[in-house]
Amino acid sequence: MAERPVFSICDSKVVSKMYSFEWFPGFAVSQKQKSIDSLHKAVKEADAQANPLEISSKSANPLGVKLSAFNLCLNNHTLENIFQSAKLFENGGPYLDLLEVPPREAKRDERLHNSGQLKAFCYQGAVFPLTPQTVFYDYIYIQAVKQSLAEQEVRALAYFTHFTDIEFNPKKSINTQARSVALIRQLLADYGELPDLSKNEFIRYHEAH
């Protein structure tokens, strides 16, 4: 058995709940999809009206695959490159050269580990605070979705109620594309589309939801 958080909307806020499900070990996509099916079964058993969507490259739904952070780009850069290159530390950064290296290399760059405490994120001249948590990741993720997906694909997310990311482990990281997509669903409920919010407007919306 395993546990994973599932993200949904309750009272206009993004919430998460842990679900226990049968885990199918192995690196094959077929094994990952069995685990996803098991997790979604647990969600549906708890809520008969639930319509979950896996957000990852392992999703059986093409929309979920398109929404994988590995398949999204923003201004011709991967989200991983943008996220790592935007880190502003007390003794260095942002390291903009990390935009131009392979994503795995960007994540492992030694400067990210020996430049002192992380202070903020800086992207295209805009500085994002560390709180509320995940606000910068959610911002660049949503901007990438706006650039990468057709309008009807984005609006299709309104038909789903729960969002999962089978690889996300909250004990190891705080950012997940599943939470970001849940926030998109709330934006669709409020605006009917993905609005063009300024940095400060987005931060205030993030704090509220």
Short mmCIF file of C-alpha atoms in Angstrom, two decimals:
data_model
loop_
_atom_site.label_atom_id
_atom_site.label_comp_id
_atom_site.label_asym_id
_atom_site.label_seq_id
_atom_site.Cartn_x
_atom_site.Cartn_y
_atom_site.Cartn_z
CA MET A 1 0.00 0.00 0.00
CA ALA A 2 1.02 3.60 -0.56
CA GLU A 3 -0.30 7.09 0.19
CA ARG A 4 -0.51 10.09 -2.10
CA PRO A 5 -2.17 13.51 -1.78
CA VAL A 6 -5.09 14.29 -4.07
CA PHE A 7 -5.95 17.91 -4.82
CA SER A 8 -9.46 19.29 -5.24
CA ILE A 9 -11.54 22.41 -4.57
CA CYS A 10 -13.59 22.92 -1.41
CA ASP A 11 -15.27 26.23 -0.57
CA SER A 12 -13.32 27.92 -3.39
CA LYS A 13 -9.96 26.82 -1.96
CA VAL A 14 -7.43 24.26 -3.13
CA VAL A 15 -7.31 21.43 -0.60
CA SER A 16 -5.43 18.16 -0.41
CA LYS A 17 -6.32 14.84 1.14
CA MET A 18 -4.19 11.74 1.55
CA TYR A 19 -5.49 8.50 0.06
CA SER A 20 -4.22 4.96 0.63
CA PHE A 21 -4.11 2.67 -2.39
CA GLU A 22 -2.40 -0.41 -3.79
CA TRP A 23 1.02 0.40 -5.24
CA PHE A 24 2.36 -1.49 -8.23
CA PRO A 25 6.20 -1.39 -8.16
CA GLY A 26 8.31 -1.03 -11.27
CA PHE A 27 9.41 1.66 -13.70
CA ALA A 28 7.27 0.59 -16.65
CA VAL A 29 4.52 2.99 -17.68
CA SER A 30 2.04 0.13 -17.38
CA GLN A 31 2.94 -0.31 -13.70
CA LYS A 32 2.61 3.42 -13.04
CA GLN A 33 -0.81 3.43 -14.70
CA LYS A 34 -1.94 0.52 -12.54
CA SER A 35 -0.99 2.55 -9.47
CA ILE A 36 -2.83 5.58 -10.88
CA ASP A 37 -5.94 3.47 -11.51
CA SER A 38 -5.74 2.17 -7.95
CA LEU A 39 -5.43 5.69 -6.54
CA HIS A 40 -8.34 6.94 -8.64
CA LYS A 41 -10.43 3.97 -7.51
CA ALA A 42 -9.81 5.01 -3.89
CA VAL A 43 -10.90 8.56 -4.72
CA LYS A 44 -14.11 7.35 -6.36
CA GLU A 45 -14.89 5.02 -3.48
CA ALA A 46 -14.70 8.00 -1.13
CA ASP A 47 -16.77 10.23 -3.44
CA ALA A 48 -19.03 8.64 -6.05
CA GLN A 49 -19.21 11.97 -7.94
CA ALA A 50 -15.44 12.30 -8.26
CA ASN A 51 -13.86 12.57 -11.70
CA PRO A 52 -10.09 12.44 -11.13
CA LEU A 53 -7.37 13.31 -13.64
CA GLU A 54 -3.72 12.26 -13.40
CA ILE A 55 -1.38 15.14 -14.26
CA SER A 56 1.85 13.55 -15.49
CA SER A 57 3.52 11.91 -18.45
CA LYS A 58 2.17 8.60 -17.12
CA SER A 59 -1.48 9.69 -17.39
CA ALA A 60 -3.79 7.56 -19.51
CA ASN A 61 -5.60 10.76 -20.51
CA PRO A 62 -3.89 12.77 -23.31
CA LEU A 63 -4.84 16.00 -21.53
CA GLY A 64 -3.06 14.86 -18.39
CA VAL A 65 0.04 14.06 -20.46
CA LYS A 66 -0.01 17.50 -22.09
CA LEU A 67 -0.21 19.06 -18.63
CA SER A 68 2.93 17.27 -17.45
CA ALA A 69 5.59 19.79 -16.46
CA PHE A 70 7.98 17.82 -18.68
CA ASN A 71 5.82 18.67 -21.71
CA LEU A 72 5.16 22.33 -20.93
CA CYS A 73 7.40 25.21 -21.97
CA LEU A 74 7.31 28.91 -21.14
CA ASN A 75 9.06 31.35 -23.46
CA ASN A 76 10.89 28.41 -25.07
CA HIS A 77 12.32 27.12 -21.78
CA THR A 78 11.29 24.14 -19.66
CA LEU A 79 9.65 24.82 -16.31
CA GLU A 80 12.54 23.06 -14.55
CA ASN A 81 15.08 25.40 -16.15
CA ILE A 82 13.03 28.48 -15.30
CA PHE A 83 12.45 27.36 -11.71
CA GLN A 84 16.12 26.60 -11.00
CA SER A 85 17.52 29.64 -12.84
CA ALA A 86 15.19 32.01 -10.95
CA LYS A 87 16.43 31.10 -7.46
CA LEU A 88 17.82 34.09 -5.58
CA PHE A 89 20.11 33.23 -2.66
CA GLU A 90 21.69 35.34 0.05
CA ASN A 91 25.10 34.85 -1.61
CA GLY A 92 24.25 34.61 -5.30
CA GLY A 93 21.77 34.17 -8.08
CA PRO A 94 19.66 34.21 -10.02
CA TYR A 95 21.84 32.03 -12.27
CA LEU A 96 20.34 32.78 -15.67
CA ASP A 97 22.82 30.55 -17.51
CA LEU A 98 20.85 27.60 -16.13
CA LEU A 99 18.13 28.41 -18.66
CA GLU A 100 20.36 27.02 -21.40
CA VAL A 101 21.50 23.68 -19.96
CA PRO A 102 19.66 20.33 -19.83
CA PRO A 103 16.97 20.36 -17.07
CA ARG A 104 18.66 17.65 -14.99
CA GLU A 105 21.96 19.55 -15.15
CA ALA A 106 20.22 22.74 -14.04
CA LYS A 107 18.72 21.01 -11.01
CA ARG A 108 22.10 19.58 -9.96
CA ASP A 109 24.18 22.74 -10.38
CA GLU A 110 26.46 23.13 -7.35
CA ARG A 111 25.71 26.83 -6.99
CA LEU A 112 22.14 25.99 -5.97
CA HIS A 113 23.54 24.22 -2.93
CA ASN A 114 26.42 26.47 -1.85
CA SER A 115 25.02 30.00 -2.27
CA GLY A 116 23.44 30.25 1.14
CA GLN A 117 19.80 30.45 2.10
CA LEU A 118 17.13 30.76 -0.59
CA LYS A 119 15.59 34.24 -0.34
CA ALA A 120 13.19 34.59 -3.29
CA PHE A 121 12.63 33.85 -6.98
CA CYS A 122 13.40 36.38 -9.70
CA TYR A 123 11.93 35.92 -13.18
CA GLN A 124 11.97 38.51 -15.96
CA GLY A 125 12.62 41.27 -13.45
CA ALA A 126 9.77 40.28 -11.12
CA VAL A 127 10.63 39.07 -7.62
CA PHE A 128 8.40 36.40 -6.05
CA PRO A 129 8.45 35.73 -2.29
CA LEU A 130 8.83 32.29 -0.74
CA THR A 131 5.42 32.66 0.88
CA PRO A 132 2.75 31.74 0.13
CA GLN A 133 4.46 28.43 -0.58
CA THR A 134 4.45 27.25 -4.20
CA VAL A 135 3.33 30.65 -5.53
CA PHE A 136 6.22 30.99 -7.99
CA TYR A 137 5.95 27.43 -9.29
CA ASP A 138 2.19 27.77 -9.68
CA TYR A 139 2.65 31.09 -11.51
CA ILE A 140 5.11 29.81 -14.11
CA TYR A 141 3.14 26.57 -14.50
CA ILE A 142 -0.09 28.43 -15.27
CA GLN A 143 1.72 30.78 -17.67
CA ALA A 144 3.13 27.74 -19.47
CA VAL A 145 -0.33 26.19 -19.72
CA LYS A 146 -1.64 29.40 -21.28
CA GLN A 147 1.12 29.26 -23.90
CA SER A 148 1.03 25.51 -24.56
CA LEU A 149 -2.63 24.41 -24.53
CA ALA A 150 -5.58 25.40 -26.66
CA GLU A 151 -8.39 27.31 -24.95
CA GLN A 152 -10.81 24.37 -25.22
CA GLU A 153 -8.24 22.06 -23.61
CA VAL A 154 -7.88 24.40 -20.64
CA ARG A 155 -11.64 24.73 -20.24
CA ALA A 156 -11.99 20.94 -20.29
CA LEU A 157 -10.36 20.91 -16.85
CA ALA A 158 -13.64 22.20 -15.39
CA TYR A 159 -15.11 18.71 -15.90
CA PHE A 160 -12.61 17.11 -13.50
CA THR A 161 -12.92 17.30 -9.73
CA HIS A 162 -9.70 15.76 -8.37
CA PHE A 163 -6.11 15.96 -9.57
CA THR A 164 -3.28 13.52 -8.89
CA ASP A 165 0.46 13.30 -9.59
CA ILE A 166 1.60 9.73 -8.97
CA GLU A 167 5.28 10.68 -8.62
CA PHE A 168 4.75 13.53 -6.15
CA ASN A 169 5.92 12.79 -2.62
CA PRO A 170 5.16 15.63 -0.17
CA LYS A 171 7.93 14.35 2.11
CA LYS A 172 10.50 15.23 -0.55
CA SER A 173 9.14 18.37 -2.23
CA ILE A 174 6.36 20.95 -2.01
CA ASN A 175 5.66 21.78 -5.67
CA THR A 176 3.36 19.60 -7.73
CA GLN A 177 1.62 20.06 -11.05
CA ALA A 178 -1.53 18.48 -9.56
CA ARG A 179 -1.95 21.39 -7.12
CA SER A 180 -1.28 23.88 -9.91
CA VAL A 181 -4.04 22.33 -12.06
CA ALA A 182 -6.47 22.42 -9.12
CA LEU A 183 -5.77 26.15 -8.89
CA ILE A 184 -6.45 26.44 -12.62
CA ARG A 185 -9.82 24.82 -12.06
CA GLN A 186 -10.66 27.47 -9.45
CA LEU A 187 -9.53 30.22 -11.81
CA LEU A 188 -11.88 28.81 -14.44
CA ALA A 189 -14.72 28.79 -11.92
CA ASP A 190 -14.05 32.44 -11.05
CA TYR A 191 -13.21 33.87 -14.48
CA GLY A 192 -14.33 31.34 -17.09
CA GLU A 193 -10.80 31.42 -18.49
CA LEU A 194 -7.21 31.89 -17.39
CA PRO A 195 -7.04 35.63 -16.70
CA ASP A 196 -4.04 37.88 -17.25
CA LEU A 197 -3.23 38.62 -13.62
CA SER A 198 -0.25 40.76 -12.66
CA LYS A 199 2.34 39.31 -10.30
CA ASN A 200 0.80 41.02 -7.27
CA GLU A 201 -2.75 40.13 -8.33
CA PHE A 202 -1.71 36.49 -8.69
CA ILE A 203 -0.03 36.47 -5.28
CA ARG A 204 -3.18 37.87 -3.66
CA TYR A 205 -5.35 35.33 -5.49
CA HIS A 206 -2.99 32.53 -4.43
CA GLU A 207 -3.19 33.62 -0.79
CA ALA A 208 -6.99 33.64 -0.96
CA HIS A 209 -7.38 30.27 -2.61
#
